[in-house]
mmCIF file of C-alpha atoms in Angstrom:
data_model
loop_
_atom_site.group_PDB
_atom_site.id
_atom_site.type_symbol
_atom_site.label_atom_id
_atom_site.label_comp_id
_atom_site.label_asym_id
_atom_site.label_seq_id
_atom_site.Cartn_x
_atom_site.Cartn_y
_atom_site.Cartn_z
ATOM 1 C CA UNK A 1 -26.944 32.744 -35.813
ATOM 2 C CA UNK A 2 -23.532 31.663 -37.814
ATOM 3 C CA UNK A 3 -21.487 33.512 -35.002
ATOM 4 C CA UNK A 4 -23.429 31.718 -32.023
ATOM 5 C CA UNK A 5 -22.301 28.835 -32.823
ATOM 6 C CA UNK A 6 -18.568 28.937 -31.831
ATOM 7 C CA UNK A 7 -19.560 30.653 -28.648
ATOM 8 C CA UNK A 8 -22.063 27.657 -27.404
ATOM 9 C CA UNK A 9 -18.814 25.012 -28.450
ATOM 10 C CA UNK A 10 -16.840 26.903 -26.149
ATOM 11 C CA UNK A 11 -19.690 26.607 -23.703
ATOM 12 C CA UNK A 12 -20.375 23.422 -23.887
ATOM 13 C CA UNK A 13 -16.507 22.265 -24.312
ATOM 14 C CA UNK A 14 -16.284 24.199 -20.541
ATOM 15 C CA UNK A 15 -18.954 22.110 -18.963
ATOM 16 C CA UNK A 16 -17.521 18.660 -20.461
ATOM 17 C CA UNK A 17 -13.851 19.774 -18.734
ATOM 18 C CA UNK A 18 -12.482 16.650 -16.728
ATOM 19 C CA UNK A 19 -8.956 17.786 -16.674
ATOM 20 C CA UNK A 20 -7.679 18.654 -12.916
ATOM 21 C CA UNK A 21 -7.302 22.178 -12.526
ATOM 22 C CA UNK A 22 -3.515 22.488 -10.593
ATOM 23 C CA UNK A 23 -3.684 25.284 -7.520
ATOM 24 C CA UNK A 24 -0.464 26.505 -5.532
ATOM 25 C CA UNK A 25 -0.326 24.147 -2.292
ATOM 26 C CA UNK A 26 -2.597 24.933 -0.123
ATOM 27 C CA UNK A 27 -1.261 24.527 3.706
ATOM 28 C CA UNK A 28 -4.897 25.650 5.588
ATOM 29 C CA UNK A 29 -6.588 22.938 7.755
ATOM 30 C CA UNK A 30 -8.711 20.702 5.412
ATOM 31 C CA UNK A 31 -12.729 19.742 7.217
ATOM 32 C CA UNK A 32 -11.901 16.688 9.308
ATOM 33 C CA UNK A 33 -15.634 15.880 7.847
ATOM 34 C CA UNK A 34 -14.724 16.237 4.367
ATOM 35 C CA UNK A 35 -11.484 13.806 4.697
ATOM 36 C CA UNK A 36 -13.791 11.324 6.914
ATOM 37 C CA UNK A 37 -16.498 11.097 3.616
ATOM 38 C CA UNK A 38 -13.623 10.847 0.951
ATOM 39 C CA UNK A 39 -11.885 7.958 2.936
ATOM 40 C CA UNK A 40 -14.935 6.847 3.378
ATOM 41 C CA UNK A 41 -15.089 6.526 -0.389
ATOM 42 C CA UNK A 42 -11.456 5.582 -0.896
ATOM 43 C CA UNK A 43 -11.919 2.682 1.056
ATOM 44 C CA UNK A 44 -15.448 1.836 -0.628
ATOM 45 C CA UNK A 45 -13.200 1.836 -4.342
ATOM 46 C CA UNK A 46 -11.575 -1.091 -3.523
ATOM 47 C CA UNK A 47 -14.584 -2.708 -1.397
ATOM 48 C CA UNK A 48 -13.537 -1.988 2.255
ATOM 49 C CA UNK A 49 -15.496 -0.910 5.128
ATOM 50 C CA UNK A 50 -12.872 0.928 6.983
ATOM 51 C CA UNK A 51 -12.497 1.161 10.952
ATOM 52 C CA UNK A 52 -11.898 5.107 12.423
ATOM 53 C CA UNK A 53 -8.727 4.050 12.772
ATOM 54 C CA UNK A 54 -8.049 3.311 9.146
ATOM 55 C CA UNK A 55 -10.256 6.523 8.710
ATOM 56 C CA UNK A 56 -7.933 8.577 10.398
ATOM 57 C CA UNK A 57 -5.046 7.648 8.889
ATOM 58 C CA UNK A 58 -6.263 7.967 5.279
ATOM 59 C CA UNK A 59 -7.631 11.437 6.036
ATOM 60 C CA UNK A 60 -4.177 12.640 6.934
ATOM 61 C CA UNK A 61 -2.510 10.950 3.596
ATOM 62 C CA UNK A 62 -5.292 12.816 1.880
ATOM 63 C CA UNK A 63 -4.704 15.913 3.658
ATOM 64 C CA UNK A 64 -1.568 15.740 2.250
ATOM 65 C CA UNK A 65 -2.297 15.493 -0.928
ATOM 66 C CA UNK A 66 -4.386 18.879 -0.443
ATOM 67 C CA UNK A 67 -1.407 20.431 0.991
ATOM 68 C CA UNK A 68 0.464 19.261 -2.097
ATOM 69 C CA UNK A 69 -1.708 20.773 -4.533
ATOM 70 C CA UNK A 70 -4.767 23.264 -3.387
ATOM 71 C CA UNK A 71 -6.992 21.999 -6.447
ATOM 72 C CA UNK A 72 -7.733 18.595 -5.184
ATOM 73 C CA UNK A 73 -9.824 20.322 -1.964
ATOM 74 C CA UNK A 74 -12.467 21.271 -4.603
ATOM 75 C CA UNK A 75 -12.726 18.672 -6.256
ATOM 76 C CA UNK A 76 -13.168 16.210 -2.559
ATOM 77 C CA UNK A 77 -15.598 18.443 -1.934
ATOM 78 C CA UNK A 78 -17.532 18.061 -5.231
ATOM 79 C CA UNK A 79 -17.042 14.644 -5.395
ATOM 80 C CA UNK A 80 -18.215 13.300 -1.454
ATOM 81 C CA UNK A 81 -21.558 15.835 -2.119
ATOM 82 C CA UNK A 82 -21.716 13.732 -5.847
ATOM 83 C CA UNK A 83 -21.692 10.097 -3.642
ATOM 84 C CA UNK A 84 -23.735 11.687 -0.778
ATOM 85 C CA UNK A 85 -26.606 12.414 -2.819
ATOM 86 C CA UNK A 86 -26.056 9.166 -4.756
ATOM 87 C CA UNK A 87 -26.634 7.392 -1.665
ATOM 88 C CA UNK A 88 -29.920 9.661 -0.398
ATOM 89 C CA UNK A 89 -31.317 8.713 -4.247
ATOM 90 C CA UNK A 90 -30.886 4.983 -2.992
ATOM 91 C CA UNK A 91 -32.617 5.930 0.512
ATOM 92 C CA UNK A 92 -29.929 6.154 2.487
ATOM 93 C CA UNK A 93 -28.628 8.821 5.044
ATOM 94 C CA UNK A 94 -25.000 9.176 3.111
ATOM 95 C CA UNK A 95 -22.656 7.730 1.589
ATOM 96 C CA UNK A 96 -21.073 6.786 5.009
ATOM 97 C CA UNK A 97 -24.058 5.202 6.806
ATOM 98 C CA UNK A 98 -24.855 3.328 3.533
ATOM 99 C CA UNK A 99 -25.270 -0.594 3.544
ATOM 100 C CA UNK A 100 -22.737 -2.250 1.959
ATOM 101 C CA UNK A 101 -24.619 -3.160 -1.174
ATOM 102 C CA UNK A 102 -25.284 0.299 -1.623
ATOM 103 C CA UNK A 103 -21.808 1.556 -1.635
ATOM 104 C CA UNK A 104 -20.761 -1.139 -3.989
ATOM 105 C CA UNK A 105 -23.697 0.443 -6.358
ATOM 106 C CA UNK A 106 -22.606 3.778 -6.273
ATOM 107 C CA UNK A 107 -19.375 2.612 -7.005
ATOM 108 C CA UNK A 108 -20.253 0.626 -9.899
ATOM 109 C CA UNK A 109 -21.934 3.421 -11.419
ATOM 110 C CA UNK A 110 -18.946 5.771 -11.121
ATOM 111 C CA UNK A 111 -16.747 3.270 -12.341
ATOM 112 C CA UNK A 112 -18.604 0.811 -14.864
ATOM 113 C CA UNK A 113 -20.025 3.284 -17.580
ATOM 114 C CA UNK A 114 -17.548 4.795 -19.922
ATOM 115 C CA UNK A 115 -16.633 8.271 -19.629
ATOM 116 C CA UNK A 116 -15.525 8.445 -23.352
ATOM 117 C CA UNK A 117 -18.433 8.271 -25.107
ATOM 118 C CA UNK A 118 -20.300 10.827 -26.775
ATOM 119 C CA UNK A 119 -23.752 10.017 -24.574
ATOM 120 C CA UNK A 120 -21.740 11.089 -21.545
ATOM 121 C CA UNK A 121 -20.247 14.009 -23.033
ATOM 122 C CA UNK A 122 -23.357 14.866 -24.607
ATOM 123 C CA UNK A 123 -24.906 14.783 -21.023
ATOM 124 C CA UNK A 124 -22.075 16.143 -19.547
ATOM 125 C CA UNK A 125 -23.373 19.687 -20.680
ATOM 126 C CA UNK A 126 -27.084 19.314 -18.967
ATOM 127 C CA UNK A 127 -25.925 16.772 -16.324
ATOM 128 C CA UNK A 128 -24.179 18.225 -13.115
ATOM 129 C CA UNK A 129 -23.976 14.776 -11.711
ATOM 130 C CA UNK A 130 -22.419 13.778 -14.987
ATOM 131 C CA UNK A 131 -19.767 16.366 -14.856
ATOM 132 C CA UNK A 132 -18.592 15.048 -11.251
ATOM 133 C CA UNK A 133 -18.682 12.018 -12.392
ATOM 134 C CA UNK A 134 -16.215 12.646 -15.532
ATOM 135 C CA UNK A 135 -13.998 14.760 -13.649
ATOM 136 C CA UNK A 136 -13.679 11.834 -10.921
ATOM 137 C CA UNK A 137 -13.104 9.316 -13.422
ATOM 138 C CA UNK A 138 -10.285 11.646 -15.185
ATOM 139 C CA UNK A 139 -8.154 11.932 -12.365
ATOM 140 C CA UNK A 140 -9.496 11.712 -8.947
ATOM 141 C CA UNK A 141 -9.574 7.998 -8.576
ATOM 142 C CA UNK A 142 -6.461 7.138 -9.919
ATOM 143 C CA UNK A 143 -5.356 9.895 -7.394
ATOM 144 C CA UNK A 144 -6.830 8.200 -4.582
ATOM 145 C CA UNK A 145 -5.933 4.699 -5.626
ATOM 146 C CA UNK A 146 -2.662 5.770 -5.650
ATOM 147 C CA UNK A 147 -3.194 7.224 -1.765
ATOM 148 C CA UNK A 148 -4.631 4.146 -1.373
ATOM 149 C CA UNK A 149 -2.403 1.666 -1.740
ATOM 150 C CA UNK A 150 0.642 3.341 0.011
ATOM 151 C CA UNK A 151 -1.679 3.777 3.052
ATOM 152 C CA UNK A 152 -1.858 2.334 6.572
ATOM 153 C CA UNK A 153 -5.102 0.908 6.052
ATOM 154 C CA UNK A 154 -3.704 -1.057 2.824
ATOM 155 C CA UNK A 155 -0.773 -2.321 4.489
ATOM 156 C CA UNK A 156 -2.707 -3.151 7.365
ATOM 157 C CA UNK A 157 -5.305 -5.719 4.903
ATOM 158 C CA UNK A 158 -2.144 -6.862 4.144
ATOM 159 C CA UNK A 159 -1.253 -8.371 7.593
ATOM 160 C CA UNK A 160 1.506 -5.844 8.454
ATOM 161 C CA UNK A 161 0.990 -3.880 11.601
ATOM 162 C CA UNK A 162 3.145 -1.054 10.302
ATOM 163 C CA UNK A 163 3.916 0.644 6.828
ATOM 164 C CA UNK A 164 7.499 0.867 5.875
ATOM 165 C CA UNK A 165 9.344 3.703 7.267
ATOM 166 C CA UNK A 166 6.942 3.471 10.609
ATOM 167 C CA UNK A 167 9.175 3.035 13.780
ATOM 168 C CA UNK A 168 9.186 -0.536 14.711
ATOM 169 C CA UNK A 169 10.926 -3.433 13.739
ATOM 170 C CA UNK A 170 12.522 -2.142 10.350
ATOM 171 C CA UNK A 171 12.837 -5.577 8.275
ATOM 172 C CA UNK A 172 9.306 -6.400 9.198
ATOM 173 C CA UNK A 173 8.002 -5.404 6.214
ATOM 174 C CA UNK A 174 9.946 -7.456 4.513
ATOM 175 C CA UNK A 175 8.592 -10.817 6.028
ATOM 176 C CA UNK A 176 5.156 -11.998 5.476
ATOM 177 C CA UNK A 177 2.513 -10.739 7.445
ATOM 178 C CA UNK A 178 -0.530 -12.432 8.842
ATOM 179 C CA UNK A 179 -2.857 -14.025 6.021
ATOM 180 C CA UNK A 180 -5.104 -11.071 5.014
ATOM 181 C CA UNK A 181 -8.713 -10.950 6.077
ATOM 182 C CA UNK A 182 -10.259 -10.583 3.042
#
């Protein structure tokens, strides 16, 4: 019974894992679906309905970020099924035909209770939804803030009509843009 025990710690200390797991890049054609639901969910973070437009164009920064590092397409995948049936739990189709107030639900319960505790990493090892929801917190959302807020979408809020480096006037940037819309 004595030697079971160091075998079920390693178990267990598996299924709490939030670390990203690193892959070589990763250059094949990422689901235009997939990118849709995690912009979907990027934009949703910071409390923004985004157009296709703005869709579009975070898709491809994430895309990017898949062909940067071939670990992250598992984890988008994990993460947009996690919100997905978050939203059907709260009666709606997905996360991307949800009503505003319940996006900003789902988000708050990714984001408000604390991954460090020992309840969640107690239910970490019974609770698949509780894994996602670590590993997210770990890393993915500071890695899609990040996308985020060097994005067309975020410079757009922002008044600008085009990032910096876009063709264009090249000092616009540097003037202020329209008052934001917020």
């Amino acid at each position: 019974m004595a030697a079971m025990l160091p075998l079920a710690r390693r178990l267990s200390a598996g299924l709490r894992q939030t670390r990203h797991r690193p892959l070589p890049p990763d250059r094949t054609p990422v689901d235009p679906g997939l990118l849709a639901r995690m912009a979907t969910l990027t934009g949703a973070l910071f409390g923004h309905r985004l157009d296709a437009r703005d869709t579009s164009d975070l898709g491809s920064d994430l895309a990017l970020l898949v062909a940067q590092d071939g670990g992250w397409r598992a984890e988008f995948v994990e993460a947009a099924d996690y919100v997905d049936r978050l939203a059907r739990a709260a009666k709606a189709p997905s996360f991307a035909n949800a009503s505003d107030d319940v996006r900003d639900a789902i988000v708050d319960h990714i984001m408000r209770p604390s991954v460090a505790t020992t309840r969640s990493s107690l239910l970490a090892t019974i609770s698949t939804n509780e894994r996602v929801r670590r590993r997210m917190r770990a890393e993915l959302i500071d890695r899609l803030t990040t996308v985020y807020r060097a994005s067309s979408p975020a410079w757009h809020r922002r008044g600008y009509a085009r990032t910096p480096g876009e063709s264009g006037d090249p000092r616009e940037y540097t003037r202020a843009g329209t008052p934001p819309a917020c």
